[in-house]
Coordinates of N, CA, C and O in Angstrom, one line a residue:
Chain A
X1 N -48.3 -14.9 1.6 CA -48.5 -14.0 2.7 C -49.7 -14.4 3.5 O -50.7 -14.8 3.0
X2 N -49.5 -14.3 4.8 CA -50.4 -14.6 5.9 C -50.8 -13.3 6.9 O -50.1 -12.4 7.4
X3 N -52.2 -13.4 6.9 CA -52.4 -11.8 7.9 C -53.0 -12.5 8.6 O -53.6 -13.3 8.0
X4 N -53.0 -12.5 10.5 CA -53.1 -12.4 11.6 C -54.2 -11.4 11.9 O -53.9 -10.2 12.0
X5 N -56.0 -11.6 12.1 CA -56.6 -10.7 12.7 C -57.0 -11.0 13.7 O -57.9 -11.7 14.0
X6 N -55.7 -9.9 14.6 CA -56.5 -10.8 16.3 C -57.1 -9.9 17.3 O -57.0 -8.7 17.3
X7 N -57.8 -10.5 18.2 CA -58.6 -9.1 18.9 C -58.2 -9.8 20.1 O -58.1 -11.0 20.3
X8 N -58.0 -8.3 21.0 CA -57.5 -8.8 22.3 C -58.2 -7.8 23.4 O -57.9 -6.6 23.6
X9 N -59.1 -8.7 24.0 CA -60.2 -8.5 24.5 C -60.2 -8.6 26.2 O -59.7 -9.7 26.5
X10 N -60.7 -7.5 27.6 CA -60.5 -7.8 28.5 C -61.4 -9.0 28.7 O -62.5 -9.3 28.1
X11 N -60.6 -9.8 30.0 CA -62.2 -11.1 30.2 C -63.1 -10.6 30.3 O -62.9 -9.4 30.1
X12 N -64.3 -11.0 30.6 CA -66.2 -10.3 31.2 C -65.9 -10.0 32.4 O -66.5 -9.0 32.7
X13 N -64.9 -10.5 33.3 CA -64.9 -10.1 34.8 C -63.9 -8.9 35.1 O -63.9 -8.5 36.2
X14 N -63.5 -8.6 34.6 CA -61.9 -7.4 34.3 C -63.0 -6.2 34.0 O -63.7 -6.3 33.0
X15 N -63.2 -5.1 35.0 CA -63.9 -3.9 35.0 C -63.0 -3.2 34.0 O -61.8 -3.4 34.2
X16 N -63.4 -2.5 33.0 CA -62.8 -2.0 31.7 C -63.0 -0.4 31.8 O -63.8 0.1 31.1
X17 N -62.1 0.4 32.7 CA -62.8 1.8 32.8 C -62.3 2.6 31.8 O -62.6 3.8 32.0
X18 N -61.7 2.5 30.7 CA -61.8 3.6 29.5 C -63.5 3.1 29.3 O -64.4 3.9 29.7
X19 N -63.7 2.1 28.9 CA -64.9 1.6 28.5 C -66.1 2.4 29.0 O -67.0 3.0 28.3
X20 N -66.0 2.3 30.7 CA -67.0 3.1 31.3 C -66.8 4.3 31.5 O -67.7 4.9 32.1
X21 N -65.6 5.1 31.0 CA -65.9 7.0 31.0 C -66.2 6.8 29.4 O -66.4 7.9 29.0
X22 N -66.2 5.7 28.3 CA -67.2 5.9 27.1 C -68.4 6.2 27.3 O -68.9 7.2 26.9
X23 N -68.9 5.5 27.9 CA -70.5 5.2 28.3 C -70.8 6.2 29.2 O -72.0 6.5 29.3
X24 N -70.0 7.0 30.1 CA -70.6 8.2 31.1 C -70.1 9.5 29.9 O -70.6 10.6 30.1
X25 N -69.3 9.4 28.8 CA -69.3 10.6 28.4 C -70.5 10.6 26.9 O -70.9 11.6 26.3
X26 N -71.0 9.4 26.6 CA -72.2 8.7 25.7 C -73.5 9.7 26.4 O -74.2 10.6 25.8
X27 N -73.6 9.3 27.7 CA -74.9 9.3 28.5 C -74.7 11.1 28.8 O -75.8 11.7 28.9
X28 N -73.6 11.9 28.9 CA -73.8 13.3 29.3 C -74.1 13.6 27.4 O -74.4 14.8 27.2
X29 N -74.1 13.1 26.5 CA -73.8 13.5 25.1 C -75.3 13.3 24.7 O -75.7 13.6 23.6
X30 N -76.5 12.4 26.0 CA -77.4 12.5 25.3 C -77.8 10.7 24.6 O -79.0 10.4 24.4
X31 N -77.2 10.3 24.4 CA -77.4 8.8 24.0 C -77.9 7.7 25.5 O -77.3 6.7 25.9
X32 N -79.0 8.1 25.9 CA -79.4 7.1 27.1 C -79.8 5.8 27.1 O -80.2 5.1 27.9
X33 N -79.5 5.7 25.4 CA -80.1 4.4 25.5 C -78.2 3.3 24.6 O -78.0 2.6 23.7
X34 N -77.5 3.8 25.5 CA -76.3 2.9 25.7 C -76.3 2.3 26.7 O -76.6 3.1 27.6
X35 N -76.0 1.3 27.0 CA -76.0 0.4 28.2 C -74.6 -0.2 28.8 O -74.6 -0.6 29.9
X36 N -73.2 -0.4 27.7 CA -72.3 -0.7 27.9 C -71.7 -0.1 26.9 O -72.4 0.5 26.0
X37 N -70.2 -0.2 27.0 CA -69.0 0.0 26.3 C -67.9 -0.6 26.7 O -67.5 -0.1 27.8
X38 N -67.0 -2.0 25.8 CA -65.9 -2.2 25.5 C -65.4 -1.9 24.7 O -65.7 -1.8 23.6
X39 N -64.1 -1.6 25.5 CA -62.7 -1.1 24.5 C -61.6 -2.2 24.2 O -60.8 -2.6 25.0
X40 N -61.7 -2.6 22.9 CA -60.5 -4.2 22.8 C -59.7 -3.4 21.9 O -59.9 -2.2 21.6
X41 N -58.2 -4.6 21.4 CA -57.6 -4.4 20.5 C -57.6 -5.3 19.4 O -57.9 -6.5 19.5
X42 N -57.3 -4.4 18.1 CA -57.6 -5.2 17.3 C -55.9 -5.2 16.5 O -55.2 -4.3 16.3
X43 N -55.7 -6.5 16.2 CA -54.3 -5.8 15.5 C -54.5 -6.9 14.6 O -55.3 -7.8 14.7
X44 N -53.6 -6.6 13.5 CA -53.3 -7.3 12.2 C -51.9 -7.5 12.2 O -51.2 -6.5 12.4
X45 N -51.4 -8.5 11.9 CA -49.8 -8.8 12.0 C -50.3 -9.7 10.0 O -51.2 -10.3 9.5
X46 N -48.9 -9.1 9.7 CA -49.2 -9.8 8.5 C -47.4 -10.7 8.3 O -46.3 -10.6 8.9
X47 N -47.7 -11.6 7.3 CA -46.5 -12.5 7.8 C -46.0 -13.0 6.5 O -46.8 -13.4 5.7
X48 N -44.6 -13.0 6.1 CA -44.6 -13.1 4.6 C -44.0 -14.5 4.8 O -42.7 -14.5 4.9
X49 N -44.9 -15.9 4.9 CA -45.0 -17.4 4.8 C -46.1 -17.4 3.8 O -46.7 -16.5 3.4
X50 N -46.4 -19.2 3.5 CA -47.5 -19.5 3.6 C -47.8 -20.5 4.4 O -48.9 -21.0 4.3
X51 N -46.7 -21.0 5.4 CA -46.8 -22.1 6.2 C -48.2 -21.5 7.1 O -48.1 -20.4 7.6
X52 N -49.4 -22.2 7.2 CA -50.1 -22.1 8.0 C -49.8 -22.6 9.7 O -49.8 -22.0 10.8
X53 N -49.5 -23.9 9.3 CA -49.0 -24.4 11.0 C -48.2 -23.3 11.4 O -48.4 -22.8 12.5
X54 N -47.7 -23.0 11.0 CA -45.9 -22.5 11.6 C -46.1 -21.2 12.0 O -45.4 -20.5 12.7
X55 N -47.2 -20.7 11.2 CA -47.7 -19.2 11.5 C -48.4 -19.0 12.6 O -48.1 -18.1 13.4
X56 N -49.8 -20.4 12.5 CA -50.8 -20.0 13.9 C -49.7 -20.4 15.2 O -50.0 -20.2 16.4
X57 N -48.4 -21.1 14.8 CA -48.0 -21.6 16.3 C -47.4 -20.5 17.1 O -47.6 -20.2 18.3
X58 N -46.4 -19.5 15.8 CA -46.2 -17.9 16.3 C -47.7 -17.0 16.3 O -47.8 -16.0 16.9
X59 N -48.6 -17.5 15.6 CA -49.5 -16.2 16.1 C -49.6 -16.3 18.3 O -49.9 -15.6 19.3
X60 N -49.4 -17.4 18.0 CA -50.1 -17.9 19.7 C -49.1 -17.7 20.6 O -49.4 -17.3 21.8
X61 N -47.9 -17.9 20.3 CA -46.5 -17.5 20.7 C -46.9 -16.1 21.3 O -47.2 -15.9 22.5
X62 N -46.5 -14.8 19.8 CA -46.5 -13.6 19.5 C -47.6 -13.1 20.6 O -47.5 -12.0 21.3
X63 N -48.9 -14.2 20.8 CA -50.4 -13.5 21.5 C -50.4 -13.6 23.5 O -50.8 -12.8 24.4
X64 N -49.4 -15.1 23.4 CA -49.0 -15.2 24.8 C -48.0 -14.3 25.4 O -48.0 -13.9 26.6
X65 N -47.2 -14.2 24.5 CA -45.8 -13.5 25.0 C -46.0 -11.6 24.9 O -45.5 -10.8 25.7
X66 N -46.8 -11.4 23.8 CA -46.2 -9.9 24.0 C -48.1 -9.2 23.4 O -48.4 -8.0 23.4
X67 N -48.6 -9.9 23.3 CA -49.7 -8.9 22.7 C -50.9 -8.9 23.9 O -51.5 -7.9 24.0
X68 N -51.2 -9.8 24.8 CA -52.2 -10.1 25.4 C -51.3 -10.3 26.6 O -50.2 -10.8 26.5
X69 N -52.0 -9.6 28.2 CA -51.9 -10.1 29.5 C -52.6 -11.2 30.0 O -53.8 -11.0 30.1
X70 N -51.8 -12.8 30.4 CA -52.7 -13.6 30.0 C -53.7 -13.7 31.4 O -54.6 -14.5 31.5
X71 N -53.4 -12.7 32.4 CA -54.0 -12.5 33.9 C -55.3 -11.6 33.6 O -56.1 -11.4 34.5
X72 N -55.3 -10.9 32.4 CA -56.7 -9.8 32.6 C -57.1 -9.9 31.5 O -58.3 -9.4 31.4
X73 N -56.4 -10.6 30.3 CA -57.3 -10.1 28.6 C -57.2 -12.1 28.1 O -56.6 -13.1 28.5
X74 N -57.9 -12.0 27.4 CA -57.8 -12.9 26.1 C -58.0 -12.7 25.1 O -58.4 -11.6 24.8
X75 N -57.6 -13.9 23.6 CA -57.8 -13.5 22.3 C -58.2 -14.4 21.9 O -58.4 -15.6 22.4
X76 N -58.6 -13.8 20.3 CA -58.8 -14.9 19.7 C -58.5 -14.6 18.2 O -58.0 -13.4 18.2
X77 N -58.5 -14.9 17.5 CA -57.7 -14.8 16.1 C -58.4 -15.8 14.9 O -58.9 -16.9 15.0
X78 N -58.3 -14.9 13.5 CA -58.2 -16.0 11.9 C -56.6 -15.5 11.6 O -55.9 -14.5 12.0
X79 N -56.3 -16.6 10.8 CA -55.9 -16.8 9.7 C -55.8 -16.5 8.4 O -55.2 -17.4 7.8
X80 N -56.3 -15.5 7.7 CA -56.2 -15.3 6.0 C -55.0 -15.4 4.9 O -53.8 -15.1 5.2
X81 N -55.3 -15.7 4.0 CA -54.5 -15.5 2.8 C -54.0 -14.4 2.5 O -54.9 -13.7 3.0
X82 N -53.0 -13.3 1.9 CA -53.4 -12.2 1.7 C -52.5 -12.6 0.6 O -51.6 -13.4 0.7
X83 N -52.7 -11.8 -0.6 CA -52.1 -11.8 -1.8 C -50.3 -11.0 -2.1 O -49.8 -11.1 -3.3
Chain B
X1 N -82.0 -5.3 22.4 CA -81.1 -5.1 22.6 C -80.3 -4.8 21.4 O -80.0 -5.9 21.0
X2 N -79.7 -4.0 20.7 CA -78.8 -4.2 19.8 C -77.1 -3.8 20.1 O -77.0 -2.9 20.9
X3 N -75.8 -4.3 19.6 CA -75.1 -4.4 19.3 C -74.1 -3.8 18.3 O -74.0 -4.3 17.2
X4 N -73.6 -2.9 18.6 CA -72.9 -2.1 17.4 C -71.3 -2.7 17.9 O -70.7 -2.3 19.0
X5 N -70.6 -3.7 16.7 CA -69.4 -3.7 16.7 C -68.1 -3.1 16.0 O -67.7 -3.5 15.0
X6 N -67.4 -2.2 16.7 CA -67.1 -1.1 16.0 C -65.5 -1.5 15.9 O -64.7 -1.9 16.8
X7 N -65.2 -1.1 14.4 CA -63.5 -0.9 14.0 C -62.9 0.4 14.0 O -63.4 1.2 13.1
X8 N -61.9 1.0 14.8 CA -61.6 2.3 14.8 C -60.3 2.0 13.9 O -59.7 1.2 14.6
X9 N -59.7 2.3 12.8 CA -58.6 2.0 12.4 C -57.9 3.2 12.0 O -58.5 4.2 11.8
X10 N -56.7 3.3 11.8 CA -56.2 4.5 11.4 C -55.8 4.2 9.6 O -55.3 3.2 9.0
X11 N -56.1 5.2 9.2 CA -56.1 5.2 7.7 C -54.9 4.7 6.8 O -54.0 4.5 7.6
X12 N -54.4 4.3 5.6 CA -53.4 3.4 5.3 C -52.4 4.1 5.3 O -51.3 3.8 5.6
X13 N -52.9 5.3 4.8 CA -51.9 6.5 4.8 C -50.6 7.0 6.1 O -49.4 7.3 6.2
X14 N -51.8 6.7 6.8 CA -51.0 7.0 8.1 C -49.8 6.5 8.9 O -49.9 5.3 8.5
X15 N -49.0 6.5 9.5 CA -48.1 5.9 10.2 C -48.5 5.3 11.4 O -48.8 6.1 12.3
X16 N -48.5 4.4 11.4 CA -48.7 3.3 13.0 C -47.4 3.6 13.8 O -46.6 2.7 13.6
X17 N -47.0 4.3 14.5 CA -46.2 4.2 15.7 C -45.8 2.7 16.4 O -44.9 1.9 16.3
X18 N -47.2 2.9 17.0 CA -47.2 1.9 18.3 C -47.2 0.1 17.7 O -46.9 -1.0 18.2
X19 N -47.7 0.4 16.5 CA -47.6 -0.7 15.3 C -46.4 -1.3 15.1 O -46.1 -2.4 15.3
X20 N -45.3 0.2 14.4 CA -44.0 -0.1 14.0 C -43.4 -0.8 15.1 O -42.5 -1.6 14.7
X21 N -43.7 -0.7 16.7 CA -43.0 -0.7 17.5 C -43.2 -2.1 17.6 O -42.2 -2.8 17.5
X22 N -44.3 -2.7 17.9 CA -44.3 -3.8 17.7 C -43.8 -5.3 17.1 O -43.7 -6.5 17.5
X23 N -43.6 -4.4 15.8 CA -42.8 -5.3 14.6 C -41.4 -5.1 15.1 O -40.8 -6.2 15.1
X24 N -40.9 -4.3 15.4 CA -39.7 -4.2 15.9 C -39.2 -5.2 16.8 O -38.1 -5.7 16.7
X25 N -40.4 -5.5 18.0 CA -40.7 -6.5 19.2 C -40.1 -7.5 18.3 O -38.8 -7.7 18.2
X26 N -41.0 -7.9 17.7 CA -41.2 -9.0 17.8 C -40.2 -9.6 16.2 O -40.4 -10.6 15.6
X27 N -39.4 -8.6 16.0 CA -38.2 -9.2 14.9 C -37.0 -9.5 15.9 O -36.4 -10.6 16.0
X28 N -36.8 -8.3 16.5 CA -35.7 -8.6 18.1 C -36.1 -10.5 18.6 O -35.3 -11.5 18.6
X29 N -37.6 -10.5 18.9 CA -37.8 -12.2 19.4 C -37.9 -13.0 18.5 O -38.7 -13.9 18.7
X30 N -37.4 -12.9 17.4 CA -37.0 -13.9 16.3 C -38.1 -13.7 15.2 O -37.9 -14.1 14.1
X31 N -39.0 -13.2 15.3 CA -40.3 -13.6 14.5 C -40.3 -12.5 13.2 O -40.9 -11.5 13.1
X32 N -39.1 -13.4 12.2 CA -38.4 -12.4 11.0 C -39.4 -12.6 9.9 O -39.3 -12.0 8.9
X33 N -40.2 -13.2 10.1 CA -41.4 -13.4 9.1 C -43.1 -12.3 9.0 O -44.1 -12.4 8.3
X34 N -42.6 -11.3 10.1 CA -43.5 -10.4 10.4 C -43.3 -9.1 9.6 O -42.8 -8.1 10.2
X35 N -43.7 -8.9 8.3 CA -43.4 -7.6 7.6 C -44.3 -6.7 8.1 O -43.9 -5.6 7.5
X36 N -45.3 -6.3 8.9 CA -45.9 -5.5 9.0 C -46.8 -5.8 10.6 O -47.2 -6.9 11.0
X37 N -47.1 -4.6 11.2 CA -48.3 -4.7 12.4 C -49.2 -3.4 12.4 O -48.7 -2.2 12.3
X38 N -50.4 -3.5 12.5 CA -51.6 -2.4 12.3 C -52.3 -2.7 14.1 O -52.5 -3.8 14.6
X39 N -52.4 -1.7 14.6 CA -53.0 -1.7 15.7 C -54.1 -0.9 15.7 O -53.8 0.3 15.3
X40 N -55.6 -1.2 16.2 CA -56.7 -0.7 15.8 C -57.0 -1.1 17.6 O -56.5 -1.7 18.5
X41 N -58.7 0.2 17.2 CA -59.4 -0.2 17.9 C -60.7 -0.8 17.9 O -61.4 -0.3 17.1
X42 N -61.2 -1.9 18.7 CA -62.3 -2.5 18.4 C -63.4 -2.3 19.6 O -62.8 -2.4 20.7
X43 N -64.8 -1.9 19.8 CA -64.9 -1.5 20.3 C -66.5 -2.2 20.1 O -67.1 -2.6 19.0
X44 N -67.1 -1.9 21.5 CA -68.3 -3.0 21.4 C -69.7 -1.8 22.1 O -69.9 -1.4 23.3
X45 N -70.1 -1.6 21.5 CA -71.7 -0.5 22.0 C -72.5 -1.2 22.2 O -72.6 -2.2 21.4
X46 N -73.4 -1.3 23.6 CA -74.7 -1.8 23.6 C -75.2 -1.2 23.7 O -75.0 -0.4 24.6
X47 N -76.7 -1.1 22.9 CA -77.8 -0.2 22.9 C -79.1 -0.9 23.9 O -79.1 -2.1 23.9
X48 N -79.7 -0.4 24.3 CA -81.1 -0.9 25.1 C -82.5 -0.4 24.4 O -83.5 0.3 24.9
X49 N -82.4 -1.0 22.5 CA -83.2 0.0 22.1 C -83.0 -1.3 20.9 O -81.9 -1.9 20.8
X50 N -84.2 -1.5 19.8 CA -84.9 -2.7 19.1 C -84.4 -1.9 17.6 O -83.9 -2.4 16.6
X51 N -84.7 -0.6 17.9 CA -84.8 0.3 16.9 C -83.7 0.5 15.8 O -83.1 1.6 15.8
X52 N -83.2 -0.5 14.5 CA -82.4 -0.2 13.7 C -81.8 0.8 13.1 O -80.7 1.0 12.7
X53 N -83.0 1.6 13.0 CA -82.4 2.6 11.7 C -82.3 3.7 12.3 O -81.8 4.6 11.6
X54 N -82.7 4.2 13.7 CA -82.2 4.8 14.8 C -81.5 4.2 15.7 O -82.2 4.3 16.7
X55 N -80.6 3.7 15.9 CA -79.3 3.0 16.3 C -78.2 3.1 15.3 O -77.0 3.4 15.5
X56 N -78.8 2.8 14.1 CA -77.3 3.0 13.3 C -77.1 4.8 13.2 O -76.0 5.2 13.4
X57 N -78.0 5.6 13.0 CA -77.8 7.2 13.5 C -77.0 6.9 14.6 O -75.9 7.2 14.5
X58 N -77.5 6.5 15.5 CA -76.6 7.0 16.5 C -75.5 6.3 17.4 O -75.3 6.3 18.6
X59 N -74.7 5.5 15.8 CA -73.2 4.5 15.9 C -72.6 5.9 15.1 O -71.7 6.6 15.4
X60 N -73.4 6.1 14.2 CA -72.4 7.3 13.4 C -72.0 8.3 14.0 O -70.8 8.5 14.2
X61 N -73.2 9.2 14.4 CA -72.9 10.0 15.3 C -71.8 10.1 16.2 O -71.1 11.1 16.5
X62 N -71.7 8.6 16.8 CA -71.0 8.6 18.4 C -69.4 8.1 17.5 O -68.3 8.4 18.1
X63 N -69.4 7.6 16.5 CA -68.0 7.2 16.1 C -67.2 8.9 14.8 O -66.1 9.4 14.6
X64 N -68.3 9.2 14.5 CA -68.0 10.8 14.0 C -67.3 11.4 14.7 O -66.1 11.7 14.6
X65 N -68.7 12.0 16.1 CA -67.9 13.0 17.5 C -67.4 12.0 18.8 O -68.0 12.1 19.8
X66 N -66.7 11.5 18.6 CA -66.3 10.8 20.1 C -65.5 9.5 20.1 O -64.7 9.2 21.0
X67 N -65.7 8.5 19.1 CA -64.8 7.3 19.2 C -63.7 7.5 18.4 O -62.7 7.2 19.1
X68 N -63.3 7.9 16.6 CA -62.9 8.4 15.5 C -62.5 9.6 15.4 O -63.4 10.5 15.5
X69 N -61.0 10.3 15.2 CA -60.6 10.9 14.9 C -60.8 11.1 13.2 O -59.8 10.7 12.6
X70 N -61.6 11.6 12.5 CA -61.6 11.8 11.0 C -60.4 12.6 10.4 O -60.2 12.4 9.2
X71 N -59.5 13.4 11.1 CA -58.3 13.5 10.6 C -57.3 12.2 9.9 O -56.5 12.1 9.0
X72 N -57.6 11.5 10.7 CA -56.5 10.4 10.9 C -57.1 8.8 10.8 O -56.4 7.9 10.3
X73 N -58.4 8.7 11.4 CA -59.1 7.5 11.3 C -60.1 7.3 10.8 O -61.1 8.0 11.0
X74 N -60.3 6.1 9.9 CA -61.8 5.4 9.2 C -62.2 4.8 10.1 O -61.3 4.6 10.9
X75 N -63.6 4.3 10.5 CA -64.4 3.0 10.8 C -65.6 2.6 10.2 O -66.3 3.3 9.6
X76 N -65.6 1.3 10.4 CA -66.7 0.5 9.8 C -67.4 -0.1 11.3 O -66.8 -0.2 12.4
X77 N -68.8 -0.6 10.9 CA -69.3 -1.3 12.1 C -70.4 -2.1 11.7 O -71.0 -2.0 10.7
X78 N -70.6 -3.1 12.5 CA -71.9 -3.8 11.9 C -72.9 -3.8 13.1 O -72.6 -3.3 14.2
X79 N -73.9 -4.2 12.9 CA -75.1 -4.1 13.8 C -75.6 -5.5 14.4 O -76.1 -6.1 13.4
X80 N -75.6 -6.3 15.7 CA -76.0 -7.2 15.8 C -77.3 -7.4 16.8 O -77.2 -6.6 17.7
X81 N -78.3 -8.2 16.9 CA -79.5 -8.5 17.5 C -78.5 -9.3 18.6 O -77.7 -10.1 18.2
X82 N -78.8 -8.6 20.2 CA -78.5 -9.8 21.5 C -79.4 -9.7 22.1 O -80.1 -8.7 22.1
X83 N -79.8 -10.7 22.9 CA -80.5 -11.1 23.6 C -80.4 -10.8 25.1 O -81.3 -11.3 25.8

């Protein structure tokens, strides 16, 4: 078994407004010393191989095609063993 | 500057919806080797503040009342020095 931990993250330049009504509802709650907030995804796909190649080639597949917009986010990902 | 990198996950217990749905995706696009998908949130704090052990107070705090549903979700987070 193979687990997939990938995070899928907007670029730096992609203004992230859940992110900033975090940080404006942070700052009315009293916390002024926040200065940002991103909001990414994190997902775990787990995969019952142990081919490594054949896995990262669908993780990247899986990451191009349906998990990530490749115009506003990026990712990045490991690989683990899982028992 | 510190850094709080935050995991919002929903507990094992729970049912992944938007997770299930996924796996669904992505068996429909061939990818029969995917037994499972967890979708989390990952979520990035910056503080404007040196102060460790008043910063991690107030990651708990903010992931207790406002990031974390405690019915339904755990998180974990770590603390990093940026520059």
């Amino acid at each position: 078994m193979l687990k997939a931990k990938i995070f899928v993250q907007l670029k730096a330049s992609v203004l992230d407004p859940q992110g900033k009504a975090v940080t404006n509802s942070l700052h009315k709650l009293g916390y002024q010393s926040v200065t940002e907030t991103r909001i990414s995804k994190y997902i775990e796909v787990t995969f019952n191989s142990d081919d490594e190649t054949a896995t990262r080639n669908e993780v990247e597949q899986i990451c191009n095609n349906l998990l990530a917009n490749p115009n506003t986010e990026s990712y990045h990902y490991e690989l683990v063993k899982e028992n």
